[in-house]
Amino acid sequence: MKPHDAIVVGGGLVGSAVAFGLAEKGLHVAVLDEGDVAFRASRGNFGLVWVQSKGDGMQAYAEWTRRSADLWPGFADTLSGELGVDIGYRKPGGLHLCLSEKELEDRKALLHRMHNQAGEGGYDCQVLDRAEVADMVPGIGEAVVGATYGPHDGHANPLYLLRALHNGLSLRGADYRPDTRVERIARDGSAYAVHTATERLVAPKVVLAAGLGSRRLGPDVGLDVPVAPLKGQILVTERCPQRFAMPTAFVRQTEEGSYLLGDSHEDVGFDVTSSVDVIGQIAARAVRSFPFLNDVRVVRGWGALRIMTPDGFPVYDESETHPGAYSVSCHSGVTLAAAHALGLAPAIADDRFRETFAAFTARRFDVPQA
């Protein structure tokens, strides 16, 4: 078998996007995917490509998110063309609806901070009053007092996205290994031996993109991957006639006509079960935002785990003790898919990762205790 140039541990949206980008650069890539027995965030994703609220307190992340949004149209065209199926990416802008004056004032403060962090002309989201919101999306409820609007926001189908990435990997000759759990990683001369239950693969580069599983493997290659789970729950309705194309932060209509209602932020460890109280809160907010949803049937719901770092921003690292070993962790697998494939992966392939992503290292958490 042709030797591997890189091994990516993790076959979800983050790992698949990185592997796709490496394969696009001509590397022979192995993708080791534990599969759906893992806490795969990809299967529970809301599907937003979201810019307007990303990066408060970390301008590098705001700029990285915007870069990904700018790359998404061409990225989606490539994936849809190869798959032969529209992955559902649309960029009509996005709304965060506010259901009280307090919510609206908080959003105004957020946008003000982000505008100041970006500097003149670097941030172009807007605050809208109720009338302006009603002109953009039909059927808003009386509770909606206003919204913030991001012109670079959009949405995509996360399941089609994942399928398209896997298809693209196959077309580029990648070695995809499903149902493969990595047990440990060890040095093998100037390369790395990645051990599974049944085999040993060797490559000079290894990328940990296994979500919550990266924390366990990081110490093998001198990496701290400080990630923890944060549950989110989502409801899905029956298919309905298309009513509006613009996604909102908590309600969006898919290409197939179903509404996705979300989401929650629950610090409950590794519990992925649905809970009646949270489902009720999600449904109540959705109906207050769009009263017509009260007559639409919910057909299913699920819980899934986000991959969260201590400050909520991505952790991208190259090991200082094990050159060629990398970690890529974030909770925005859809939003950042284009940047991971077309920006981050080339930096790994061209050995310019450390200087390119210095702002995202986990060493930012190494603050001396007073």
GROMACS .gro file of C-alpha atoms in nm:
model
  370
    1MET     CA    1   0.000   0.000   0.000
    2LYS     CA    2   0.116   0.352  -0.074
    3PRO     CA    3   0.273   0.508   0.239
    4HIS     CA    4   0.061   0.762   0.423
    5ASP     CA    5   0.177   1.122   0.437
    6ALA     CA    6  -0.066   1.210   0.718
    7ILE     CA    7  -0.306   1.036   0.953
    8VAL     CA    8  -0.615   1.223   1.069
    9VAL     CA    9  -0.777   1.085   1.382
   10GLY     CA   10  -1.148   1.169   1.358
   11GLY     CA   11  -1.391   1.142   1.070
   12GLY     CA   12  -1.652   1.398   1.172
   13LEU     CA   13  -1.690   1.741   1.016
   14VAL     CA   14  -1.364   1.879   1.156
   15GLY     CA   15  -1.147   1.577   1.079
   16SER     CA   16  -1.303   1.521   0.738
   17ALA     CA   17  -1.258   1.886   0.636
   18VAL     CA   18  -0.892   1.882   0.741
   19ALA     CA   19  -0.833   1.550   0.565
   20PHE     CA   20  -1.010   1.680   0.252
   21GLY     CA   21  -0.779   1.980   0.246
   22LEU     CA   22  -0.468   1.765   0.295
   23ALA     CA   23  -0.576   1.532   0.015
   24GLU     CA   24  -0.646   1.834  -0.207
   25LYS     CA   25  -0.281   1.934  -0.151
   26GLY     CA   26  -0.172   1.594  -0.280
   27LEU     CA   27  -0.101   1.415   0.049
   28HIS     CA   28  -0.198   1.050   0.088
   29VAL     CA   29  -0.419   1.067   0.395
   30ALA     CA   30  -0.557   0.802   0.627
   31VAL     CA   31  -0.876   0.897   0.815
   32LEU     CA   32  -0.943   0.689   1.125
   33ASP     CA   33  -1.309   0.730   1.219
   34GLU     CA   34  -1.443   0.575   1.538
   35GLY     CA   35  -1.792   0.615   1.392
   36ASP     CA   36  -2.130   0.674   1.549
   37VAL     CA   37  -2.034   0.500   1.872
   38ALA     CA   38  -1.836   0.818   1.945
   39PHE     CA   39  -1.996   1.138   2.073
   40ARG     CA   40  -2.012   1.271   1.717
   41ALA     CA   41  -2.113   1.637   1.714
   42SER     CA   42  -2.165   1.619   1.336
   43ARG     CA   43  -2.486   1.420   1.365
   44GLY     CA   44  -2.651   1.674   1.595
   45ASN     CA   45  -2.548   1.996   1.428
   46PHE     CA   46  -2.793   2.282   1.371
   47GLY     CA   47  -2.627   2.365   1.039
   48LEU     CA   48  -2.558   2.737   1.069
   49VAL     CA   49  -2.268   2.906   0.894
   50TRP     CA   50  -2.260   3.191   1.144
   51VAL     CA   51  -2.042   3.500   1.167
   52GLN     CA   52  -2.225   3.777   1.351
   53SER     CA   53  -2.155   3.671   1.711
   54LYS     CA   54  -1.827   3.479   1.670
   55GLY     CA   55  -1.513   3.624   1.822
   56ASP     CA   56  -1.620   3.854   2.104
   57GLY     CA   57  -1.297   3.883   2.301
   58MET     CA   58  -1.078   3.715   2.037
   59GLN     CA   59  -1.044   3.914   1.717
   60ALA     CA   60  -0.839   3.640   1.552
   61TYR     CA   61  -1.140   3.409   1.578
   62ALA     CA   62  -1.376   3.674   1.439
   63GLU     CA   63  -1.148   3.717   1.138
   64TRP     CA   64  -1.106   3.339   1.093
   65THR     CA   65  -1.484   3.289   1.099
   66ARG     CA   66  -1.537   3.564   0.843
   67ARG     CA   67  -1.267   3.411   0.623
   68SER     CA   68  -1.447   3.076   0.634
   69ALA     CA   69  -1.779   3.238   0.542
   70ASP     CA   70  -1.610   3.404   0.243
   71LEU     CA   71  -1.466   3.067   0.132
   72TRP     CA   72  -1.794   2.880   0.174
   73PRO     CA   73  -1.964   2.959  -0.162
   74GLY     CA   74  -1.683   2.811  -0.372
   75PHE     CA   75  -1.632   2.527  -0.124
   76ALA     CA   76  -2.002   2.436  -0.142
   77ASP     CA   77  -1.997   2.445  -0.522
   78THR     CA   78  -1.703   2.204  -0.528
   79LEU     CA   79  -1.860   1.960  -0.284
   80SER     CA   80  -2.206   1.971  -0.443
   81GLY     CA   81  -2.056   1.915  -0.786
   82GLU     CA   82  -1.854   1.614  -0.675
   83LEU     CA   83  -2.136   1.459  -0.477
   84GLY     CA   84  -2.402   1.528  -0.736
   85VAL     CA   85  -2.628   1.647  -0.455
   86ASP     CA   86  -2.688   2.004  -0.338
   87ILE     CA   87  -2.549   2.023   0.017
   88GLY     CA   88  -2.801   2.295   0.093
   89TYR     CA   89  -2.565   2.586   0.145
   90ARG     CA   90  -2.734   2.925   0.121
   91LYS     CA   91  -2.604   3.269   0.223
   92PRO     CA   92  -2.904   3.500   0.262
   93GLY     CA   93  -2.775   3.656   0.582
   94GLY     CA   94  -2.900   3.563   0.927
   95LEU     CA   95  -3.105   3.703   1.213
   96HIS     CA   96  -3.080   3.673   1.589
   97LEU     CA   97  -3.434   3.755   1.704
   98CYS     CA   98  -3.468   3.930   2.039
   99LEU     CA   99  -3.777   3.864   2.251
  100SER     CA  100  -3.730   4.140   2.507
  101GLU     CA  101  -3.577   4.483   2.531
  102LYS     CA  102  -3.311   4.338   2.762
  103GLU     CA  103  -3.211   4.083   2.496
  104LEU     CA  104  -3.193   4.355   2.234
  105GLU     CA  105  -2.979   4.581   2.453
  106ASP     CA  106  -2.743   4.290   2.524
  107ARG     CA  107  -2.710   4.220   2.153
  108LYS     CA  108  -2.644   4.588   2.083
  109ALA     CA  109  -2.365   4.580   2.343
  110LEU     CA  110  -2.218   4.268   2.182
  111LEU     CA  111  -2.213   4.426   1.837
  112HIS     CA  112  -2.062   4.746   1.979
  113ARG     CA  113  -1.778   4.550   2.141
  114MET     CA  114  -1.710   4.351   1.826
  115HIS     CA  115  -1.710   4.666   1.612
  116ASN     CA  116  -1.455   4.825   1.847
  117GLN     CA  117  -1.237   4.512   1.843
  118ALA     CA  118  -1.242   4.493   1.464
  119GLY     CA  119  -1.173   4.859   1.401
  120GLU     CA  120  -1.329   5.087   1.143
  121GLY     CA  121  -1.492   4.896   0.862
  122GLY     CA  122  -1.403   4.556   1.004
  123TYR     CA  123  -1.746   4.453   1.132
  124ASP     CA  124  -2.070   4.515   0.945
  125CYS     CA  125  -2.354   4.353   1.139
  126GLN     CA  126  -2.660   4.566   1.209
  127VAL     CA  127  -2.930   4.616   1.471
  128LEU     CA  128  -3.285   4.608   1.330
  129ASP     CA  129  -3.611   4.726   1.482
  130ARG     CA  130  -3.929   4.518   1.474
  131ALA     CA  131  -4.060   4.667   1.150
  132GLU     CA  132  -3.734   4.598   0.969
  133VAL     CA  133  -3.737   4.238   1.091
  134ALA     CA  134  -4.098   4.191   0.975
  135ASP     CA  135  -3.997   4.307   0.627
  136MET     CA  136  -3.726   4.040   0.611
  137VAL     CA  137  -3.906   3.734   0.748
  138PRO     CA  138  -4.282   3.676   0.755
  139GLY     CA  139  -4.487   3.567   1.052
  140ILE     CA  140  -4.286   3.698   1.345
  141GLY     CA  141  -4.463   3.706   1.680
  142GLU     CA  142  -4.561   4.003   1.893
  143ALA     CA  143  -4.279   3.912   2.132
  144VAL     CA  144  -4.012   4.000   1.874
  145VAL     CA  145  -3.887   4.350   1.953
  146GLY     CA  146  -3.595   4.355   1.711
  147ALA     CA  147  -3.295   4.158   1.592
  148THR     CA  148  -2.936   4.168   1.486
  149TYR     CA  149  -2.859   4.093   1.122
  150GLY     CA  150  -2.538   3.947   0.981
  151PRO     CA  151  -2.496   3.972   0.602
  152HIS     CA  152  -2.233   3.696   0.595
  153ASP     CA  153  -2.445   3.437   0.776
  154GLY     CA  154  -2.602   3.135   0.612
  155HIS     CA  155  -2.680   2.768   0.660
  156ALA     CA  156  -2.613   2.422   0.514
  157ASN     CA  157  -2.720   2.061   0.558
  158PRO     CA  158  -2.460   1.911   0.795
  159LEU     CA  159  -2.535   1.552   0.694
  160TYR     CA  160  -2.494   1.624   0.323
  161LEU     CA  161  -2.180   1.820   0.409
  162LEU     CA  162  -2.029   1.523   0.592
  163ARG     CA  163  -2.128   1.286   0.311
  164ALA     CA  164  -1.979   1.520   0.051
  165LEU     CA  165  -1.650   1.546   0.241
  166HIS     CA  166  -1.624   1.167   0.264
  167ASN     CA  167  -1.703   1.138  -0.106
  168GLY     CA  168  -1.438   1.398  -0.185
  169LEU     CA  169  -1.185   1.205   0.022
  170SER     CA  170  -1.259   0.891  -0.175
  171LEU     CA  171  -1.219   1.072  -0.507
  172ARG     CA  172  -0.879   1.204  -0.390
  173GLY     CA  173  -0.750   0.861  -0.295
  174ALA     CA  174  -0.771   0.895   0.082
  175ASP     CA  175  -0.770   0.583   0.297
  176TYR     CA  176  -1.089   0.605   0.503
  177ARG     CA  177  -1.115   0.356   0.791
  178PRO     CA  178  -1.463   0.348   0.952
  179ASP     CA  179  -1.530   0.198   1.295
  180THR     CA  180  -1.165   0.241   1.389
  181ARG     CA  181  -1.077   0.351   1.741
  182VAL     CA  182  -0.724   0.474   1.804
  183GLU     CA  183  -0.575   0.319   2.117
  184ARG     CA  184  -0.245   0.506   2.134
  185ILE     CA  185   0.013   0.700   1.934
  186ALA     CA  186   0.390   0.655   1.962
  187ARG     CA  187   0.706   0.790   1.798
  188ASP     CA  188   0.849   0.577   1.520
  189GLY     CA  189   1.179   0.739   1.431
  190SER     CA  190   1.090   1.066   1.261
  191ALA     CA  191   0.728   0.956   1.214
  192TYR     CA  192   0.433   0.845   1.427
  193ALA     CA  193   0.283   0.501   1.474
  194VAL     CA  194  -0.091   0.513   1.531
  195HIS     CA  195  -0.216   0.195   1.695
  196THR     CA  196  -0.570   0.064   1.665
  197ALA     CA  197  -0.704  -0.263   1.804
  198THR     CA  198  -0.601  -0.449   1.489
  199GLU     CA  199  -0.326  -0.258   1.309
  200ARG     CA  200  -0.047  -0.005   1.317
  201LEU     CA  201  -0.031   0.285   1.070
  202VAL     CA  202   0.272   0.511   1.028
  203ALA     CA  203   0.301   0.865   0.890
  204PRO     CA  204   0.521   1.171   0.945
  205LYS     CA  205   0.218   1.386   1.030
  206VAL     CA  206  -0.071   1.307   1.263
  207VAL     CA  207  -0.371   1.533   1.328
  208LEU     CA  208  -0.596   1.488   1.630
  209ALA     CA  209  -0.943   1.598   1.520
  210ALA     CA  210  -1.147   1.349   1.721
  211GLY     CA  211  -1.356   1.597   1.916
  212LEU     CA  212  -1.386   1.496   2.277
  213GLY     CA  213  -1.165   1.193   2.206
  214SER     CA  214  -0.864   1.414   2.132
  215ARG     CA  215  -0.817   1.488   2.501
  216ARG     CA  216  -0.729   1.125   2.572
  217LEU     CA  217  -0.477   1.099   2.289
  218GLY     CA  218  -0.310   1.440   2.322
  219PRO     CA  219  -0.054   1.344   2.589
  220ASP     CA  220   0.082   1.070   2.358
  221VAL     CA  221   0.224   1.342   2.134
  222GLY     CA  222   0.288   1.619   2.388
  223LEU     CA  223  -0.038   1.804   2.330
  224ASP     CA  224  -0.284   1.944   2.581
  225VAL     CA  225  -0.633   1.934   2.429
  226PRO     CA  226  -0.857   2.102   2.692
  227VAL     CA  227  -1.202   2.012   2.561
  228ALA     CA  228  -1.522   1.930   2.748
  229PRO     CA  229  -1.880   1.843   2.645
  230LEU     CA  230  -2.171   2.089   2.634
  231LYS     CA  231  -2.504   1.939   2.534
  232GLY     CA  232  -2.740   2.098   2.286
  233GLN     CA  233  -3.091   1.976   2.201
  234ILE     CA  234  -3.274   2.029   1.872
  235LEU     CA  235  -3.630   1.964   1.753
  236VAL     CA  236  -3.730   1.881   1.394
  237THR     CA  237  -4.078   1.942   1.253
  238GLU     CA  238  -4.271   1.785   0.970
  239ARG     CA  239  -4.201   1.915   0.619
  240CYS     CA  240  -4.390   2.232   0.530
  241PRO     CA  241  -4.417   2.462   0.228
  242GLN     CA  242  -4.117   2.695   0.203
  243ARG     CA  243  -4.190   3.009   0.401
  244PHE     CA  244  -3.859   3.188   0.448
  245ALA     CA  245  -3.501   3.124   0.342
  246MET     CA  246  -3.320   3.331   0.601
  247PRO     CA  247  -3.199   3.136   0.905
  248THR     CA  248  -3.235   3.270   1.255
  249ALA     CA  249  -3.025   3.170   1.553
  250PHE     CA  250  -3.298   2.945   1.696
  251VAL     CA  251  -3.525   2.858   1.402
  252ARG     CA  252  -3.437   2.774   1.045
  253GLN     CA  253  -3.622   2.605   0.760
  254THR     CA  254  -3.428   2.343   0.568
  255GLU     CA  255  -3.427   2.290   0.192
  256GLU     CA  256  -3.659   1.993   0.247
  257GLY     CA  257  -3.913   2.211   0.430
  258SER     CA  258  -3.862   2.090   0.787
  259TYR     CA  259  -3.800   2.346   1.060
  260LEU     CA  260  -3.509   2.297   1.298
  261LEU     CA  261  -3.570   2.445   1.641
  262GLY     CA  262  -3.288   2.494   1.887
  263ASP     CA  263  -3.084   2.510   2.081
  264SER     CA  264  -2.978   2.455   2.439
  265HIS     CA  265  -2.650   2.489   2.628
  266GLU     CA  266  -2.640   2.228   2.905
  267ASP     CA  267  -2.339   2.142   3.119
  268VAL     CA  268  -2.445   1.783   3.197
  269GLY     CA  269  -2.133   1.582   3.117
  270PHE     CA  270  -2.177   1.310   2.857
  271ASP     CA  271  -2.555   1.283   2.883
  272VAL     CA  272  -2.708   1.303   2.532
  273THR     CA  273  -3.067   1.215   2.623
  274SER     CA  274  -3.357   1.443   2.537
  275SER     CA  275  -3.530   1.611   2.832
  276VAL     CA  276  -3.890   1.731   2.842
  277ASP     CA  277  -3.820   2.057   3.025
  278VAL     CA  278  -3.556   2.175   2.778
  279ILE     CA  279  -3.760   2.061   2.478
  280GLY     CA  280  -4.047   2.268   2.617
  281GLN     CA  281  -3.826   2.576   2.648
  282ILE     CA  282  -3.700   2.536   2.290
  283ALA     CA  283  -4.054   2.495   2.155
  284ALA     CA  284  -4.185   2.789   2.356
  285ARG     CA  285  -3.919   3.026   2.224
  286ALA     CA  286  -3.979   2.908   1.868
  287VAL     CA  287  -4.355   2.968   1.895
  288ARG     CA  288  -4.305   3.311   2.051
  289SER     CA  289  -4.075   3.395   1.760
  290PHE     CA  290  -4.306   3.247   1.492
  291PRO     CA  291  -4.660   3.175   1.620
  292PHE     CA  292  -4.752   2.974   1.308
  293LEU     CA  293  -4.520   2.700   1.436
  294ASN     CA  294  -4.778   2.621   1.703
  295ASP     CA  295  -4.973   2.430   1.434
  296VAL     CA  296  -4.669   2.242   1.296
  297ARG     CA  297  -4.601   1.890   1.421
  298VAL     CA  298  -4.268   1.799   1.581
  299VAL     CA  299  -4.150   1.463   1.444
  300ARG     CA  300  -3.827   1.406   1.634
  301GLY     CA  301  -3.568   1.556   1.862
  302TRP     CA  302  -3.216   1.478   1.973
  303GLY     CA  303  -2.934   1.580   2.200
  304ALA     CA  304  -2.568   1.599   2.098
  305LEU     CA  305  -2.245   1.721   2.253
  306ARG     CA  306  -2.052   2.027   2.146
  307ILE     CA  307  -1.675   2.029   2.182
  308MET     CA  308  -1.599   2.323   2.409
  309THR     CA  309  -1.268   2.473   2.516
  310PRO     CA  310  -1.232   2.680   2.836
  311ASP     CA  311  -1.295   3.010   2.655
  312GLY     CA  312  -1.517   2.873   2.376
  313PHE     CA  313  -1.267   2.953   2.101
  314PRO     CA  314  -1.085   2.695   1.886
  315VAL     CA  315  -0.767   2.523   1.997
  316TYR     CA  316  -0.522   2.463   1.713
  317ASP     CA  317  -0.178   2.338   1.812
  318GLU     CA  318   0.140   2.181   1.682
  319SER     CA  319   0.329   1.988   1.948
  320GLU     CA  320   0.654   2.150   2.065
  321THR     CA  321   0.800   1.813   2.165
  322HIS     CA  322   0.661   1.606   1.875
  323PRO     CA  323   0.696   1.805   1.550
  324GLY     CA  324   0.437   1.702   1.294
  325ALA     CA  325   0.170   1.625   1.556
  326TYR     CA  326  -0.128   1.861   1.555
  327SER     CA  327  -0.460   1.910   1.731
  328VAL     CA  328  -0.767   2.078   1.580
  329SER     CA  329  -1.061   2.131   1.816
  330CYS     CA  330  -1.363   2.361   1.793
  331HIS     CA  331  -1.741   2.365   1.829
  332SER     CA  332  -1.810   2.530   1.490
  333GLY     CA  333  -1.760   2.237   1.255
  334VAL     CA  334  -2.002   2.363   0.991
  335THR     CA  335  -1.907   2.731   1.002
  336LEU     CA  336  -1.534   2.657   0.989
  337ALA     CA  337  -1.543   2.364   0.747
  338ALA     CA  338  -1.432   2.577   0.451
  339ALA     CA  339  -1.148   2.740   0.645
  340HIS     CA  340  -1.034   2.405   0.785
  341ALA     CA  341  -1.018   2.254   0.437
  342LEU     CA  342  -0.881   2.552   0.246
  343GLY     CA  343  -0.680   2.741   0.510
  344LEU     CA  344  -0.577   2.521   0.800
  345ALA     CA  345  -0.501   2.200   0.609
  346PRO     CA  346  -0.266   2.373   0.363
  347ALA     CA  347  -0.075   2.521   0.659
  348ILE     CA  348  -0.023   2.167   0.792
  349ALA     CA  349   0.081   2.038   0.450
  350ASP     CA  350   0.328   2.325   0.398
  351ASP     CA  351   0.477   2.316   0.752
  352ARG     CA  352   0.369   2.672   0.838
  353PHE     CA  353   0.108   2.585   1.098
  354ARG     CA  354   0.267   2.715   1.418
  355GLU     CA  355   0.321   3.070   1.301
  356THR     CA  356  -0.013   3.086   1.117
  357PHE     CA  357  -0.225   2.978   1.413
  358ALA     CA  358  -0.024   3.106   1.710
  359ALA     CA  359  -0.328   3.289   1.850
  360PHE     CA  360  -0.519   2.963   1.888
  361THR     CA  361  -0.271   2.759   2.089
  362ALA     CA  362  -0.384   2.598   2.416
  363ARG     CA  363  -0.087   2.771   2.579
  364ARG     CA  364  -0.308   3.077   2.610
  365PHE     CA  365  -0.461   2.902   2.912
  366ASP     CA  366  -0.122   2.869   3.088
  367VAL     CA  367  -0.171   3.171   3.312
  368PRO     CA  368   0.052   3.175   3.623
  369GLN     CA  369  -0.140   3.156   3.947
  370ALA     CA  370  -0.120   3.465   4.168
   0.00000   0.00000   0.00000
